[in-house]
XYZ file of C-alpha atoms in Angstrom:
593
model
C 121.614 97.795 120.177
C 117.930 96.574 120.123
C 119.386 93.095 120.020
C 122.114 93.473 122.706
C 118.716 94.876 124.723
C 116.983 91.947 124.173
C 119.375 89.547 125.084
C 120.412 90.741 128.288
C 116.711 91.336 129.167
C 115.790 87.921 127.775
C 118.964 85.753 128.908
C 121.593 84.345 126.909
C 84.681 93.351 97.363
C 82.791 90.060 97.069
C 80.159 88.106 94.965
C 76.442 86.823 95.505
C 77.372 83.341 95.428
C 80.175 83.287 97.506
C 80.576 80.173 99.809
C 79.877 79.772 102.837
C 81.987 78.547 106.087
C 81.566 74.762 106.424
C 77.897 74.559 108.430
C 79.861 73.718 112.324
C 81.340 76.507 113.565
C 84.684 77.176 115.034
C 82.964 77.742 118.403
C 80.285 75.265 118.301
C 82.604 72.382 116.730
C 84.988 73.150 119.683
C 82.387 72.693 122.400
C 81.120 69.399 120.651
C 84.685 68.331 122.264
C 83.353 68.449 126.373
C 81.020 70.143 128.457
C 80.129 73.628 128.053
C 81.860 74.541 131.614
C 85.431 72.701 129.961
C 85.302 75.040 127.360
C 83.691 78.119 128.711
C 84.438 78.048 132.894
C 82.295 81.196 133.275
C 79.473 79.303 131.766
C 78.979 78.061 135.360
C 77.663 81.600 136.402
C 74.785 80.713 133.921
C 72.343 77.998 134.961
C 70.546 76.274 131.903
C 72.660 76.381 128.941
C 73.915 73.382 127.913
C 75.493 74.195 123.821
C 77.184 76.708 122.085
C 73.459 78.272 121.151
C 71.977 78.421 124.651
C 75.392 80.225 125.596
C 74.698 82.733 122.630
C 70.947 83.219 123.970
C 72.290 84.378 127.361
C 74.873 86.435 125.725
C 71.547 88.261 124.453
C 68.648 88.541 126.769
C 70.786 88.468 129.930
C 73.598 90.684 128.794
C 75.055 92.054 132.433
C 75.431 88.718 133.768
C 77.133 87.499 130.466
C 79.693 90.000 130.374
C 79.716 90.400 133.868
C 80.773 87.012 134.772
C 83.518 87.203 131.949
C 84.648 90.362 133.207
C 85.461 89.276 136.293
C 86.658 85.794 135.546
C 89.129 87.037 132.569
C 90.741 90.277 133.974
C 92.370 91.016 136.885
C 90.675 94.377 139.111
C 92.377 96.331 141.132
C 88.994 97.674 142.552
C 85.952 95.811 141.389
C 83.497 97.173 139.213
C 79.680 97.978 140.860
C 77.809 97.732 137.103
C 78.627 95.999 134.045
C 77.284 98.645 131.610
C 75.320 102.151 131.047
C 74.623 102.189 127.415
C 72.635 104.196 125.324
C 73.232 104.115 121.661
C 70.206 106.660 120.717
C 72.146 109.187 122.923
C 75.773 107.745 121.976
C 76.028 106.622 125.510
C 78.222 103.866 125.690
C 80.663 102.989 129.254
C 81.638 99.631 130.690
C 82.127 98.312 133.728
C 82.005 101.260 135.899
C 83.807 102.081 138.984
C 86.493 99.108 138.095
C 90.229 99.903 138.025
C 92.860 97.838 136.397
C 96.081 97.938 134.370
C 96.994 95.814 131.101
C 99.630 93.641 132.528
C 99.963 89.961 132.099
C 101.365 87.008 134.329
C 105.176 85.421 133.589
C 103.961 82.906 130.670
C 104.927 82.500 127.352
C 106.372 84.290 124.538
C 106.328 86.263 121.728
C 107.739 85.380 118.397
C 109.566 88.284 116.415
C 109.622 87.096 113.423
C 112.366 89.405 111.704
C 112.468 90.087 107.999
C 114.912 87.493 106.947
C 113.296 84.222 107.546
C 114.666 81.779 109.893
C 115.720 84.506 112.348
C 113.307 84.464 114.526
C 113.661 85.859 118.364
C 111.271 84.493 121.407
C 110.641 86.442 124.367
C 108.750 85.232 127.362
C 106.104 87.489 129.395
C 109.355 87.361 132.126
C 111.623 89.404 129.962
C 108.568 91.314 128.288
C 107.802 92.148 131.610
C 111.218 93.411 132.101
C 111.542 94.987 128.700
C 108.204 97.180 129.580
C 108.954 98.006 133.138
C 112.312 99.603 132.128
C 110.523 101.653 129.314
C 107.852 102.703 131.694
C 110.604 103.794 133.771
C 112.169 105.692 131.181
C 109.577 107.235 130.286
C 108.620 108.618 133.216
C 112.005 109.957 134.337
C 111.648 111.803 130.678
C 108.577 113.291 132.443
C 105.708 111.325 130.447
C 102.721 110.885 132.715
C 99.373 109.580 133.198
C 96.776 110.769 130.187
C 99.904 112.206 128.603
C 99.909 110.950 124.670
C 102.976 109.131 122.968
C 103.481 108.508 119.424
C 104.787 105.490 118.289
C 106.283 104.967 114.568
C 107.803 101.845 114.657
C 107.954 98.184 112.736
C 106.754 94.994 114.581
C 109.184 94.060 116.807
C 109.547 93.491 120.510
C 110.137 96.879 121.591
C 107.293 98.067 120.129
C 104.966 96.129 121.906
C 106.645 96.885 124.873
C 106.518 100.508 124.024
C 102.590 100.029 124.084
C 102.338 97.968 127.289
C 104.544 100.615 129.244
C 102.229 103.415 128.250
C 99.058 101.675 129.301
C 101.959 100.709 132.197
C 102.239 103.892 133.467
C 98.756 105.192 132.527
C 100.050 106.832 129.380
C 97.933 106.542 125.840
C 99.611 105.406 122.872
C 99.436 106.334 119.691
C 100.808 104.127 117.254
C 101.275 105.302 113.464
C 101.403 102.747 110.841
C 105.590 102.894 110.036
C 105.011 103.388 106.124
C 103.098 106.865 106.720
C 104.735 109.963 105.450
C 106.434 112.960 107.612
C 103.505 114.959 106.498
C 101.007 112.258 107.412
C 102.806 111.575 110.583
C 102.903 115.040 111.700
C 99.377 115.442 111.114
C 98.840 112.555 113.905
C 101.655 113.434 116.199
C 99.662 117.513 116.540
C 96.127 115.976 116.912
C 97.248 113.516 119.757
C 99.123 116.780 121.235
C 102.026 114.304 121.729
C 104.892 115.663 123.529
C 106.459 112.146 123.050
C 107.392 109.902 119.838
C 109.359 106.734 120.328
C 110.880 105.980 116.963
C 113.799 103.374 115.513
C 116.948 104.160 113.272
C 115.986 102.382 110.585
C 113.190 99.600 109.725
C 113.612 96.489 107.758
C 110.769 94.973 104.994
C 111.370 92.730 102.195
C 114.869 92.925 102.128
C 115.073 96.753 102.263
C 115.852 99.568 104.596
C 113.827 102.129 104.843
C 114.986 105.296 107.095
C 112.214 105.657 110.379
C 113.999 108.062 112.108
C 114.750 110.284 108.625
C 110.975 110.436 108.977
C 110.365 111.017 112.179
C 112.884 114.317 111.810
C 110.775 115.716 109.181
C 107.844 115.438 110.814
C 108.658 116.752 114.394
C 110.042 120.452 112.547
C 106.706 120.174 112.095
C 105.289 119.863 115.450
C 106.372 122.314 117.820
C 104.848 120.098 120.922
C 107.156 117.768 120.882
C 109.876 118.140 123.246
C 111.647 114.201 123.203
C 111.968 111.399 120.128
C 113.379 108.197 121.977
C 115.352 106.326 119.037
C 115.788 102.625 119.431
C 118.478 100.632 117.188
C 116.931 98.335 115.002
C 120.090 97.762 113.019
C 123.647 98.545 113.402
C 123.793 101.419 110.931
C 124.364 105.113 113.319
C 122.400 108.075 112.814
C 123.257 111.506 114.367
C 120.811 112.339 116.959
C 119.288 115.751 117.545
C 118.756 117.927 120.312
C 115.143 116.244 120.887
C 116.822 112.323 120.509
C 116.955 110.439 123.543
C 119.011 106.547 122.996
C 116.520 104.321 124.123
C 118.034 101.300 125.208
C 120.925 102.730 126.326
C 118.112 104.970 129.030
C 116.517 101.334 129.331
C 119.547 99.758 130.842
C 120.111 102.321 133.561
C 115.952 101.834 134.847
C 114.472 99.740 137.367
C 113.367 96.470 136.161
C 110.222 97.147 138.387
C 107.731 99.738 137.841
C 104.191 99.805 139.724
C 100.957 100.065 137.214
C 99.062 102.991 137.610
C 95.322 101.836 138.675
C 93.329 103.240 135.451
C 89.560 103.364 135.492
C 87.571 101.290 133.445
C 86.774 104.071 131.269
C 90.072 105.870 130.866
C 91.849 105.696 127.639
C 94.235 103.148 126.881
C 95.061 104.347 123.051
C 94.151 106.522 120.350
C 94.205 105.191 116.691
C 93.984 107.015 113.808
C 91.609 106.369 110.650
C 91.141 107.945 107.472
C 87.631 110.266 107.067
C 85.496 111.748 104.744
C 86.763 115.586 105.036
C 90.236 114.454 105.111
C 91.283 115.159 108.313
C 92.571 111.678 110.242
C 90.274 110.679 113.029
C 92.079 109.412 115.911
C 89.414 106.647 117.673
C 89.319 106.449 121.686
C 89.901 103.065 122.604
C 89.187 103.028 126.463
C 89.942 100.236 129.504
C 87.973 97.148 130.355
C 85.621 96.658 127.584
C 88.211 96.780 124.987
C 90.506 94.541 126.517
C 87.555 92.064 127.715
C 86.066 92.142 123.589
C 89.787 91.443 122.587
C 90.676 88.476 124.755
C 87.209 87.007 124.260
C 87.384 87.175 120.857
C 90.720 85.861 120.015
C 89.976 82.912 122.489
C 86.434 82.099 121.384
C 86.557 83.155 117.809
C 89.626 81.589 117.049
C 89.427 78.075 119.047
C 92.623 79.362 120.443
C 93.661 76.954 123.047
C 96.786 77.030 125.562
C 99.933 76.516 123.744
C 98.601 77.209 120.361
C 100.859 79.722 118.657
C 99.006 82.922 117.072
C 99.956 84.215 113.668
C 98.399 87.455 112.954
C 100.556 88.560 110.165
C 99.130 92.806 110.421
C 100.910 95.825 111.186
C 100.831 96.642 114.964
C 99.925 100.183 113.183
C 96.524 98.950 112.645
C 93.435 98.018 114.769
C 93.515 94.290 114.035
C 97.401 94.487 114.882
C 96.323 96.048 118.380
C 93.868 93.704 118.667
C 94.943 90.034 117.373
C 99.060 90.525 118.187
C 98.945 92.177 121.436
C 95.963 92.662 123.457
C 94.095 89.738 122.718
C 96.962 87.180 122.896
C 98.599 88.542 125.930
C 95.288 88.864 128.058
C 95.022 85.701 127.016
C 98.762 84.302 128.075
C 98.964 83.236 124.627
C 101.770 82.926 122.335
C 101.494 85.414 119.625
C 103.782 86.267 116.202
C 105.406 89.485 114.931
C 105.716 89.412 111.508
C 108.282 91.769 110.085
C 108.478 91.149 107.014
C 105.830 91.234 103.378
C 103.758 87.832 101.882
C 106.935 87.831 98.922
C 110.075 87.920 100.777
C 112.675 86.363 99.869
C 109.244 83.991 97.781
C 105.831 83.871 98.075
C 106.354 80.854 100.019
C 106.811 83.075 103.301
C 103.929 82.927 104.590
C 103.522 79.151 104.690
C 107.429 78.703 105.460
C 106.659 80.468 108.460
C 103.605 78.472 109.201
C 105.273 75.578 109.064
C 108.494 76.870 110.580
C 107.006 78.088 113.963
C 104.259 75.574 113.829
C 101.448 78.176 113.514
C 98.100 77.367 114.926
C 95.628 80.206 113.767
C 96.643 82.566 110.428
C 95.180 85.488 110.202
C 95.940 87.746 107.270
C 94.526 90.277 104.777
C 92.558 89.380 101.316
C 94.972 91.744 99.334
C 97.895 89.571 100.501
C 96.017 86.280 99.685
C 94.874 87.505 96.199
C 98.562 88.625 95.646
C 99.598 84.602 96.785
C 96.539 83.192 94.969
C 98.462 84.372 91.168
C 101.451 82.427 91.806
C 99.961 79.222 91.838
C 99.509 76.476 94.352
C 103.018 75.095 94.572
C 103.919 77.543 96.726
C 101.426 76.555 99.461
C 101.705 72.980 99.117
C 106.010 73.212 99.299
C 105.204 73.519 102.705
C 103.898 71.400 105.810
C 100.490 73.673 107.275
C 99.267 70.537 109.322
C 99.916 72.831 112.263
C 97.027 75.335 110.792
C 93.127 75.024 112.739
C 91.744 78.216 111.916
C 92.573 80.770 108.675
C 91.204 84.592 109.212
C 90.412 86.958 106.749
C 90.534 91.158 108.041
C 90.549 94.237 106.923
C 88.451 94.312 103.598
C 86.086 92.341 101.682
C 87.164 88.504 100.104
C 86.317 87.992 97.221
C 85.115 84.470 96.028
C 87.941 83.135 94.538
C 90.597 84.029 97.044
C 88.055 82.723 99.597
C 87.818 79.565 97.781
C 91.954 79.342 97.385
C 92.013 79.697 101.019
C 89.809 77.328 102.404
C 90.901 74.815 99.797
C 94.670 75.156 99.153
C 95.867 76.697 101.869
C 93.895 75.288 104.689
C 93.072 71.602 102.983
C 89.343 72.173 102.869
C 90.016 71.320 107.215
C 90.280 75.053 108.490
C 87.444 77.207 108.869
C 87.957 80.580 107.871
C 86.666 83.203 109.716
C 85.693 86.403 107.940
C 83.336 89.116 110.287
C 82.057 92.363 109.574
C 82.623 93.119 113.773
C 79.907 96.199 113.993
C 76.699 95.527 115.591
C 73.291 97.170 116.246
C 71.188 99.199 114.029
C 72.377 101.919 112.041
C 72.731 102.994 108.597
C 76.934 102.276 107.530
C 77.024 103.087 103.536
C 77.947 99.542 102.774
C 76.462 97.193 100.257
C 74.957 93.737 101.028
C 74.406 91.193 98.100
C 71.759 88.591 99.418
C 71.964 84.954 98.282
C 69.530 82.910 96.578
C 69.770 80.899 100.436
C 69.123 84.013 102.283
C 72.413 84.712 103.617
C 73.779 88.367 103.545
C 77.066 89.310 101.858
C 78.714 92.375 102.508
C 80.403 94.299 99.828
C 82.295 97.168 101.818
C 81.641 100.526 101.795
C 79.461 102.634 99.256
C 80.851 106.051 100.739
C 84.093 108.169 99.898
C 86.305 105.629 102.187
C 88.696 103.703 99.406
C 90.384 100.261 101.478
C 93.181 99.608 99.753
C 94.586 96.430 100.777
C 93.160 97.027 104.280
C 94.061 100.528 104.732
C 91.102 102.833 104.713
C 91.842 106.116 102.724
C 89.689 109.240 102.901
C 89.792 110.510 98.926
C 89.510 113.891 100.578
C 92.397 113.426 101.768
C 94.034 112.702 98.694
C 92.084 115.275 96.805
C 93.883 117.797 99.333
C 96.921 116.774 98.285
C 96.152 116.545 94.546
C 94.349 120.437 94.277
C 97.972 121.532 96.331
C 99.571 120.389 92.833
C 100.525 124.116 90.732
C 98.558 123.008 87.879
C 95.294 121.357 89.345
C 92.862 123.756 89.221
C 90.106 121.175 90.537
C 89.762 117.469 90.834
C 88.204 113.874 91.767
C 89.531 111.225 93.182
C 87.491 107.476 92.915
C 87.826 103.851 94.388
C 87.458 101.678 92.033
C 87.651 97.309 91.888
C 91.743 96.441 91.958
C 91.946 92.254 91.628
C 94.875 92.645 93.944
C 94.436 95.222 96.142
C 90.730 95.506 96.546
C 90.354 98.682 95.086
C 92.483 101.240 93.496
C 92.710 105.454 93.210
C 91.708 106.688 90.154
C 92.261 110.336 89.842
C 90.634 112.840 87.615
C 91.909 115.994 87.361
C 91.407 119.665 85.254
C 94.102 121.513 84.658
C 94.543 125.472 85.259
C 94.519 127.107 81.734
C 97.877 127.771 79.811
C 99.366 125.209 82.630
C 101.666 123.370 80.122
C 101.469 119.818 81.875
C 100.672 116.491 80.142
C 98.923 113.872 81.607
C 101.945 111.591 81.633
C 104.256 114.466 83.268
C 101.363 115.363 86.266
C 100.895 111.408 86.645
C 104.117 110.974 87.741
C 104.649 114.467 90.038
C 101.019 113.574 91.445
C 102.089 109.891 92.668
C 105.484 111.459 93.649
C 103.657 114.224 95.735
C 100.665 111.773 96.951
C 103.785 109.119 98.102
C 105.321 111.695 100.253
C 102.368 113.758 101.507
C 100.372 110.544 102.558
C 101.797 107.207 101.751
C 103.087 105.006 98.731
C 99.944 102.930 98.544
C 97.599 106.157 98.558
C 99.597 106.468 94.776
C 96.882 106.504 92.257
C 97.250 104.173 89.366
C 95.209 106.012 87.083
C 95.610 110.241 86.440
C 93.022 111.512 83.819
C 93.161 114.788 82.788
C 89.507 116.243 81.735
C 88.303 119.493 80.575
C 85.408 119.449 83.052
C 83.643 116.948 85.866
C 80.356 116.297 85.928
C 78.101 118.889 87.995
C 75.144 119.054 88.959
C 73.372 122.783 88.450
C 74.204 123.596 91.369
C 77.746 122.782 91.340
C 78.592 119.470 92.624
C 80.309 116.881 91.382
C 78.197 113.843 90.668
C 80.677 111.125 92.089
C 78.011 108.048 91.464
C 79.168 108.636 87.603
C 82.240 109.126 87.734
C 82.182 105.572 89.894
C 80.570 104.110 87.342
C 82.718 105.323 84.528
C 85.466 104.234 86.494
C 83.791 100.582 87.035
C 83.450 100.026 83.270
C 79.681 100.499 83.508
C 78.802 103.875 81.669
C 75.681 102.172 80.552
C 74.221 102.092 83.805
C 74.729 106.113 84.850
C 71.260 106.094 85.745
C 69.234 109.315 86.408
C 71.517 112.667 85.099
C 68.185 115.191 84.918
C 70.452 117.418 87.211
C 73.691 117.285 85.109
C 74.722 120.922 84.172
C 77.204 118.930 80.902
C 76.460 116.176 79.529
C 79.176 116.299 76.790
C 81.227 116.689 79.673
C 80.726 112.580 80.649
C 81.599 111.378 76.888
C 84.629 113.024 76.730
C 85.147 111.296 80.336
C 84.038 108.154 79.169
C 86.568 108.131 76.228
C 89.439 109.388 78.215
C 89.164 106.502 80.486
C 88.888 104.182 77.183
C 92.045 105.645 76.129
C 93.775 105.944 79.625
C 93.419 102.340 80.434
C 94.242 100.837 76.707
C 97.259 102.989 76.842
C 98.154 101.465 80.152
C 97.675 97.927 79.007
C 99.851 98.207 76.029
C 103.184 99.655 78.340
């Protein structure tokens, strides 16, 4: 059905001697090319600067007319704004452009490229027929009775009708939520309640490395969950029927009978345009206001200028629209920019690890932009895989989500780009605050950033609170208390390692409450929350006043038990050896299987 929709709308942790970027930067080797005003057309607004680093010095000590200028060159106002910014970090102050109004819309330009799980089935769709696509869901929407502010879930793959599914709630003045499409009912129904959506737009079934896996089965579970919400909107991503409930609405069979023109609500600068949810300390999922102008200004600006992209370069950000940089670097950014952007369906190993770079040199890809988990996973199957392929195309290689490490870095700039690409790696926060997060500095004074020192694992991007899975873990009938640690994973960044006493007389062994914990954890949160490690102890270490010293656990965990440093408040010390050896044990017995 999705496809019969589309064509009638569309026509028949890192190292202290890691390298650095080459010295010329993606920006300032681009404006090398012509004047500063060829490049940068705003840059007339500014009298003096005449190079990338006069540009950045305005940027700085003459902020407002910096982003002011951009602002009004690179999006369209429905009422102007009367001042740029009144910020105040110290009071956590922080709104932009002021009395503007404006919807995310974009003109009839070029097209997105779905690229579907199998390769070589690509679909294009041009901003005409997105246009359409997102008028007609705005419409249905509304006549469902969403409206402005209201909140809609979305738990979908990457695909066209999920980015039109966005771009009809910011349409119609609606904020979407969009849940990564690999999170559990549980999970899911923790989001849908904390957005109070009344709304989820779902699909039958999705499709990743060559399997199904049952969205709308999901979607069921979690809405007997969540009494709020009074529609689920089903689109048909394959052909396979599923029985639809009381609260299922066909989407594209609504879609057809719509208007294929639907007005954009005026929205403040300020108002929200999406929630987004991230993992915490306590456990609870954080859903992060992402408001109006400034967001969409920072996201066109920064896929332009960051990534040299130029007009009729195609985009290739290969994340999950569930995720910030998919918001960012697959929709926003390339759209506000009329640029052509890529929907990748599928993972970095289907059918081969070749994908990737088929794809690259399939759909002529410009800029890749992908995660260090999936290039360490690409780096252990050797270069032949890389170089099968024609990347000529490639300019500029990105690295998001987590830490590289040196060797992937060094695989990527070399193998994969040819030693020609920049890659561009950034940490993104700025100002002064304290984060948590290490910082190696090099013997040439450049600061390295080792991710986060705090309870936040990243696991292959995604950021997981070990509250969270601690929750889940103590739920277990035979945990009476337990611990749950990041530690270095070459593949996926870091790993779960889970330590865990048992209730007396419980009757479990460690294998058997291994395998019901990653069973349970799978289900409750996601499959890649799964610890790898389960280790059953009699105790963890406390301090006297009862709290469990995580620093040495992380180091136990990290191999280093001879650096456990200060334990003058440790209630137990034979409580760490016994830890120390059950890790020995653990991981030997792991390595022998």
């Amino acid at each position: 059905m999705m496809a019969r929709l589309l064509a009638r709308v569309c026509c028949p942790k890192a190292l202290p001697q890691a390298p650095r970027c080459p010295p010329e930067s993606v920006a300032a080797r681009a404006w090398s090319h012509g004047p500063l005003t060829a490049y940068m057309p705003e840059a007339i607004a500014f009298p003096g600067p005449k190079d990338h680093q006069g540009l950045y010095k305005v940027s700085v000590e003459q902020g407002d007319t910096f982003w002011g200028a951009l602002g009004r060159s690179r999006l369209t106002w429905i009422t102007p704004f009367h001042s740029v910014q009144d910020c105040d970090l110290r009071q956590g102050r922080v709104s932009w452009f002021l009395g503007g109004q404006l919807n995310v819309a974009a003109p009839d330009k070029v097209a997105l490229i779905w690229e579907k799980d199998e390769p070589g089935e690509e679909v294009r769709v041009t901003y005409r027929e997105l246009l359409e696509l997102t008028c007609r869901l705005g419409n249905t929407l509304k006549r469902q009775g969403v409206k402005r502010g209201d909140r809609v879930t979305i738990y979908m793959p990457p695909c066209p009708l999920a980015v039109a599914s966005m771009l009809a709630c910011a349409r119609i003045g609606a904020v979407h939520a969009v849940v990564f499409a690999g999170f559990s009912a549980e999970s899911l129904a923790d989001r849908i309640r904390d957005a109070q959506s009344e709304t989820v737009i779902t699909v039958n079934q999705g499709l990743r490395g060559g399997k199904v896996i049952e969205l709308k089965k999901t979607v069921e579970q979690a809405v007997k969950q969540c009494p709020g919400v009074k529609r689920v909107l089903v689109s048909m991503r394959t052909d396979s029927k599923v029985p639809l409930t009381a609260l299922d609405v066909p989407l594209e069979e609504e879609m057809m009978k719509e208007d294929a023109c639907c007005e954009p609500a005026a929205m403040d600068s300020e108002d929200m345009l999406f929630l987004l949810y991230t993992s915490g300390s306590t456990g609870k999922p954080k859903g992060l206001v992402h408001s109006q102008a400034g967001y969409l200004l920072f996201a066109a600006l920064t896929h332009k200028y960051v990534f040299d992209y130029q007009d009729r370069d195609i985009f290739g950000c290969v994340a999950d629209i569930g995720w910030i940089t998919g918001h960012t670097y697959v929709v926003y950014g390339p759209l506000c920019n009329g640029g052509t952007t890529v929907l990748f369906e599928s993972t970095p190993v289907h059918p081969n690890p070749g994908r990737y770079w088929e794809t690259v040199e399939r759909l002529k890809i410009n800029q890749f932009y992908g995660a260090p988990t999936a290039i360490r996973l690409l780096l252990r199957y050797g270069d032949e895989w890389v170089k099968k392929y024609d990347r000529s195309s490639l300019k500029v290689l990105g690295s998001v989500g987590e830490p590289i490490n040196k060797e992937a870095w060094e695989w990527y700039f070399r193998v994969v780009g040819e030693t020609r690409c920049p890659v561009v790696d950034t940490w993104w926060q700025t100002g002064f605050f304290f984060t948590g997060d290490g910082v190696y500095r090099t013997s040439e004074g450049y600061y390295q950033l080792t991710g986060r020192l705090d309870d936040i694992i990243n696991i292959s991007g995604h950021r997981l609170g070990t509250a969270e899975v601690e929750d889940v873990v103590n739920h277990h009938v035979a945990v009476a208390e337990s611990a749950v640690i990041g530690y270095p994973h070459e593949i996926k960044g870091e790993g779960v390692y889970t330590f865990v006493v048992l209730k007396k007389d419980s009757g479990y062994t460690e294998e058997t409450l291994a395998a019901e914990l990653r069973e349970l954890i799978s289900k409750k949160i996601a499959k890649y929350a799964a610890p790898e490690y389960v280790q059953v102890t009699h105790r963890l270490p406390k301090t006297r006043s009862g709290k469990i010293m995580r620093r040495v656990l992380r180091k136990i965990v990290e191999d280093k038990a001879s650096e456990l440093g200060d334990l003058t408040t440790l209630d137990d010390h034979e409580a760490v050896q016994q830890i120390i050896e059950g890790r020995k044990r653990l991981v030997e017995g792991q390595k022998s299987c």
